[in-house]
Amino acid sequence: QVQLVESGGGLVQAGGSLRVSCVASGGTFSRYTMGWFRQAPGKEREFVAAIGRRNPWSSQRTWYTDAVKGRFTISRDNAQNTVYLQMNSLKPEDTAVYYCAAEDGAAGVVESEYDYWGQGTQVTVSS
């Protein structure tokens, strides 16, 4: 059983930056694809970004939704069991609860294939 705990959310002005983190415990972190999803008030949860599990034969794979490409960067530190989401040039429409998720495979953008979820961290971008 994998436990995920997010942190780093908060209030930031439009155009600002924020980094959210997610620490995993209870599993072999490097074998999991890690994803970030978000849910804005009154909306469905949506995919934001994901990073593949450790692969010695190729470079680290990442996925991003179009709305955040060029602004957000996902990364992971397998030694610290942590995945990060660096968010730059934030917009009011980025306001949401951000959830970390883990999948024992190569789910990428498919929410239903993620097995473990954190409780979420609130990110609020003021205009």
PDB file of C-alpha atoms in Angstrom:
ATOM      1  CA  GLN A   1       0.000   0.000   0.000  1.00  0.00           C
ATOM      2  CA  VAL A   2       1.396   3.357  -1.051  1.00  0.00           C
ATOM      3  CA  GLN A   3       0.701   6.543   0.880  1.00  0.00           C
ATOM      4  CA  LEU A   4       1.047   9.909  -0.834  1.00  0.00           C
ATOM      5  CA  VAL A   5       1.262  13.252   0.930  1.00  0.00           C
ATOM      6  CA  GLU A   6       1.209  16.509  -0.991  1.00  0.00           C
ATOM      7  CA  SER A   7       2.534  19.840   0.214  1.00  0.00           C
ATOM      8  CA  GLY A   8       3.503  23.255  -1.098  1.00  0.00           C
ATOM      9  CA  GLY A   9       0.146  24.641  -2.137  1.00  0.00           C
ATOM     10  CA  GLY A  10      -0.885  28.165  -1.309  1.00  0.00           C
ATOM     11  CA  LEU A  11      -1.981  31.545  -2.577  1.00  0.00           C
ATOM     12  CA  VAL A  12      -0.006  33.252  -5.347  1.00  0.00           C
ATOM     13  CA  GLN A  13      -0.606  36.151  -7.688  1.00  0.00           C
ATOM     14  CA  ALA A  14      -1.095  35.628 -11.391  1.00  0.00           C
ATOM     15  CA  GLY A  15       2.257  35.351 -13.130  1.00  0.00           C
ATOM     16  CA  GLY A  16       3.898  33.924 -10.038  1.00  0.00           C
ATOM     17  CA  SER A  17       5.397  30.534  -9.336  1.00  0.00           C
ATOM     18  CA  LEU A  18       4.769  27.716  -6.919  1.00  0.00           C
ATOM     19  CA  ARG A  19       6.188  24.245  -6.435  1.00  0.00           C
ATOM     20  CA  VAL A  20       4.097  21.444  -5.028  1.00  0.00           C
ATOM     21  CA  SER A  21       5.642  18.236  -3.750  1.00  0.00           C
ATOM     22  CA  CYS A  22       4.428  14.742  -3.078  1.00  0.00           C
ATOM     23  CA  VAL A  23       6.223  12.298  -0.817  1.00  0.00           C
ATOM     24  CA  ALA A  24       5.487   8.607  -1.207  1.00  0.00           C
ATOM     25  CA  SER A  25       5.860   5.868   1.357  1.00  0.00           C
ATOM     26  CA  GLY A  26       5.037   2.187   1.599  1.00  0.00           C
ATOM     27  CA  GLY A  27       6.171   1.089  -1.826  1.00  0.00           C
ATOM     28  CA  THR A  28       9.077   1.028  -4.260  1.00  0.00           C
ATOM     29  CA  PHE A  29       8.808   4.565  -5.530  1.00  0.00           C
ATOM     30  CA  SER A  30      10.995   4.144  -8.602  1.00  0.00           C
ATOM     31  CA  ARG A  31       8.659   1.515 -10.107  1.00  0.00           C
ATOM     32  CA  TYR A  32       5.655   3.857 -10.193  1.00  0.00           C
ATOM     33  CA  THR A  33       4.518   6.267 -12.817  1.00  0.00           C
ATOM     34  CA  MET A  34       3.679   9.438 -10.899  1.00  0.00           C
ATOM     35  CA  GLY A  35       1.022  11.899 -11.945  1.00  0.00           C
ATOM     36  CA  TRP A  36      -0.478  15.210 -10.941  1.00  0.00           C
ATOM     37  CA  PHE A  37      -4.173  15.905 -11.399  1.00  0.00           C
ATOM     38  CA  ARG A  38      -6.288  18.888 -10.385  1.00  0.00           C
ATOM     39  CA  GLN A  39      -9.880  19.646  -9.618  1.00  0.00           C
ATOM     40  CA  ALA A  40     -11.305  23.139  -9.773  1.00  0.00           C
ATOM     41  CA  PRO A  41     -14.564  24.037  -7.985  1.00  0.00           C
ATOM     42  CA  GLY A  42     -17.547  22.655  -9.857  1.00  0.00           C
ATOM     43  CA  LYS A  43     -15.398  20.802 -12.368  1.00  0.00           C
ATOM     44  CA  GLU A  44     -14.228  17.262 -12.952  1.00  0.00           C
ATOM     45  CA  ARG A  45     -10.755  16.233 -11.920  1.00  0.00           C
ATOM     46  CA  GLU A  46      -8.352  16.526 -14.844  1.00  0.00           C
ATOM     47  CA  PHE A  47      -4.890  15.341 -15.769  1.00  0.00           C
ATOM     48  CA  VAL A  48      -2.051  17.863 -15.439  1.00  0.00           C
ATOM     49  CA  ALA A  49       1.277  16.056 -15.807  1.00  0.00           C
ATOM     50  CA  ALA A  50       2.939  12.696 -15.317  1.00  0.00           C
ATOM     51  CA  ILE A  51       6.428  11.242 -15.211  1.00  0.00           C
ATOM     52  CA  GLY A  52       7.338   7.682 -16.003  1.00  0.00           C
ATOM     53  CA  ARG A  53       9.039   5.163 -13.796  1.00  0.00           C
ATOM     54  CA  ARG A  54      12.754   4.626 -13.842  1.00  0.00           C
ATOM     55  CA  ASN A  55      13.895   3.078 -17.088  1.00  0.00           C
ATOM     56  CA  PRO A  56      17.593   2.289 -17.672  1.00  0.00           C
ATOM     57  CA  TRP A  57      17.144   2.015 -21.431  1.00  0.00           C
ATOM     58  CA  SER A  58      15.684   5.387 -22.294  1.00  0.00           C
ATOM     59  CA  SER A  59      15.297   8.935 -21.045  1.00  0.00           C
ATOM     60  CA  GLN A  60      12.639   9.793 -18.483  1.00  0.00           C
ATOM     61  CA  ARG A  61       9.240  10.098 -20.114  1.00  0.00           C
ATOM     62  CA  THR A  62       6.896  12.952 -19.236  1.00  0.00           C
ATOM     63  CA  TRP A  63       3.388  13.947 -20.253  1.00  0.00           C
ATOM     64  CA  TYR A  64       1.603  17.301 -19.952  1.00  0.00           C
ATOM     65  CA  THR A  65      -1.845  18.559 -20.687  1.00  0.00           C
ATOM     66  CA  ASP A  66      -1.801  21.279 -23.338  1.00  0.00           C
ATOM     67  CA  ALA A  67      -2.974  23.954 -20.893  1.00  0.00           C
ATOM     68  CA  VAL A  68       0.245  23.748 -18.864  1.00  0.00           C
ATOM     69  CA  LYS A  69       2.883  22.931 -21.487  1.00  0.00           C
ATOM     70  CA  GLY A  70       5.761  25.379 -21.295  1.00  0.00           C
ATOM     71  CA  ARG A  71       4.680  26.593 -17.844  1.00  0.00           C
ATOM     72  CA  PHE A  72       4.723  23.507 -15.603  1.00  0.00           C
ATOM     73  CA  THR A  73       7.532  21.005 -15.120  1.00  0.00           C
ATOM     74  CA  ILE A  74       7.206  17.632 -13.441  1.00  0.00           C
ATOM     75  CA  SER A  75      10.261  15.942 -11.952  1.00  0.00           C
ATOM     76  CA  ARG A  76      11.053  13.194  -9.503  1.00  0.00           C
ATOM     77  CA  ASP A  77      13.761  12.342  -6.998  1.00  0.00           C
ATOM     78  CA  ASN A  78      13.755   8.586  -6.506  1.00  0.00           C
ATOM     79  CA  ALA A  79      16.228   8.817  -3.625  1.00  0.00           C
ATOM     80  CA  GLN A  80      13.786  11.062  -1.744  1.00  0.00           C
ATOM     81  CA  ASN A  81      10.618   9.244  -2.892  1.00  0.00           C
ATOM     82  CA  THR A  82       9.332  12.600  -4.052  1.00  0.00           C
ATOM     83  CA  VAL A  83       7.687  13.982  -7.156  1.00  0.00           C
ATOM     84  CA  TYR A  84       7.512  17.706  -7.829  1.00  0.00           C
ATOM     85  CA  LEU A  85       5.404  19.978  -9.949  1.00  0.00           C
ATOM     86  CA  GLN A  86       7.038  23.321 -10.644  1.00  0.00           C
ATOM     87  CA  MET A  87       4.388  25.790 -11.765  1.00  0.00           C
ATOM     88  CA  ASN A  88       5.433  29.026 -13.428  1.00  0.00           C
ATOM     89  CA  SER A  89       3.456  31.844 -15.048  1.00  0.00           C
ATOM     90  CA  LEU A  90       0.431  30.828 -13.038  1.00  0.00           C
ATOM     91  CA  LYS A  91      -3.011  31.915 -14.170  1.00  0.00           C
ATOM     92  CA  PRO A  92      -6.279  32.233 -12.217  1.00  0.00           C
ATOM     93  CA  GLU A  93      -7.590  29.247 -14.163  1.00  0.00           C
ATOM     94  CA  ASP A  94      -4.874  27.115 -12.554  1.00  0.00           C
ATOM     95  CA  THR A  95      -6.720  27.481  -9.244  1.00  0.00           C
ATOM     96  CA  ALA A  96      -7.618  23.992  -8.048  1.00  0.00           C
ATOM     97  CA  VAL A  97      -6.881  21.259  -5.581  1.00  0.00           C
ATOM     98  CA  TYR A  98      -3.833  19.439  -6.897  1.00  0.00           C
ATOM     99  CA  TYR A  99      -3.630  15.698  -6.347  1.00  0.00           C
ATOM    100  CA  CYS A 100      -0.642  13.404  -6.591  1.00  0.00           C
ATOM    101  CA  ALA A 101      -1.204   9.872  -7.876  1.00  0.00           C
ATOM    102  CA  ALA A 102       0.848   6.740  -8.409  1.00  0.00           C
ATOM    103  CA  GLU A 103       0.443   3.884 -10.859  1.00  0.00           C
ATOM    104  CA  ASP A 104       2.347   0.610 -10.960  1.00  0.00           C
ATOM    105  CA  GLY A 105       2.899   0.694 -14.695  1.00  0.00           C
ATOM    106  CA  ALA A 106       2.886   3.213 -17.500  1.00  0.00           C
ATOM    107  CA  ALA A 107      -0.506   4.906 -17.215  1.00  0.00           C
ATOM    108  CA  GLY A 108       0.593   8.359 -18.250  1.00  0.00           C
ATOM    109  CA  VAL A 109      -2.545  10.440 -18.712  1.00  0.00           C
ATOM    110  CA  VAL A 110      -5.216   7.849 -17.912  1.00  0.00           C
ATOM    111  CA  GLU A 111      -6.710   8.766 -14.533  1.00  0.00           C
ATOM    112  CA  SER A 112      -8.585   5.497 -14.065  1.00  0.00           C
ATOM    113  CA  GLU A 113      -5.344   3.511 -14.187  1.00  0.00           C
ATOM    114  CA  TYR A 114      -3.821   5.256 -11.186  1.00  0.00           C
ATOM    115  CA  ASP A 115      -3.930   3.127  -8.071  1.00  0.00           C
ATOM    116  CA  TYR A 116      -3.015   5.473  -5.245  1.00  0.00           C
ATOM    117  CA  TRP A 117      -3.996   9.047  -4.492  1.00  0.00           C
ATOM    118  CA  GLY A 118      -3.025  11.746  -2.059  1.00  0.00           C
ATOM    119  CA  GLN A 119      -5.415  14.039  -0.208  1.00  0.00           C
ATOM    120  CA  GLY A 120      -4.599  17.056  -2.331  1.00  0.00           C
ATOM    121  CA  THR A 121      -3.167  20.503  -1.792  1.00  0.00           C
ATOM    122  CA  GLN A 122      -4.961  23.744  -2.607  1.00  0.00           C
ATOM    123  CA  VAL A 123      -3.429  26.133  -5.125  1.00  0.00           C
ATOM    124  CA  THR A 124      -5.115  29.503  -5.487  1.00  0.00           C
ATOM    125  CA  VAL A 125      -4.022  32.042  -8.102  1.00  0.00           C
ATOM    126  CA  SER A 126      -5.349  35.552  -7.660  1.00  0.00           C
ATOM    127  CA  SER A 127      -5.815  37.942 -10.561  1.00  0.00           C
TER     128      SER A 127
END
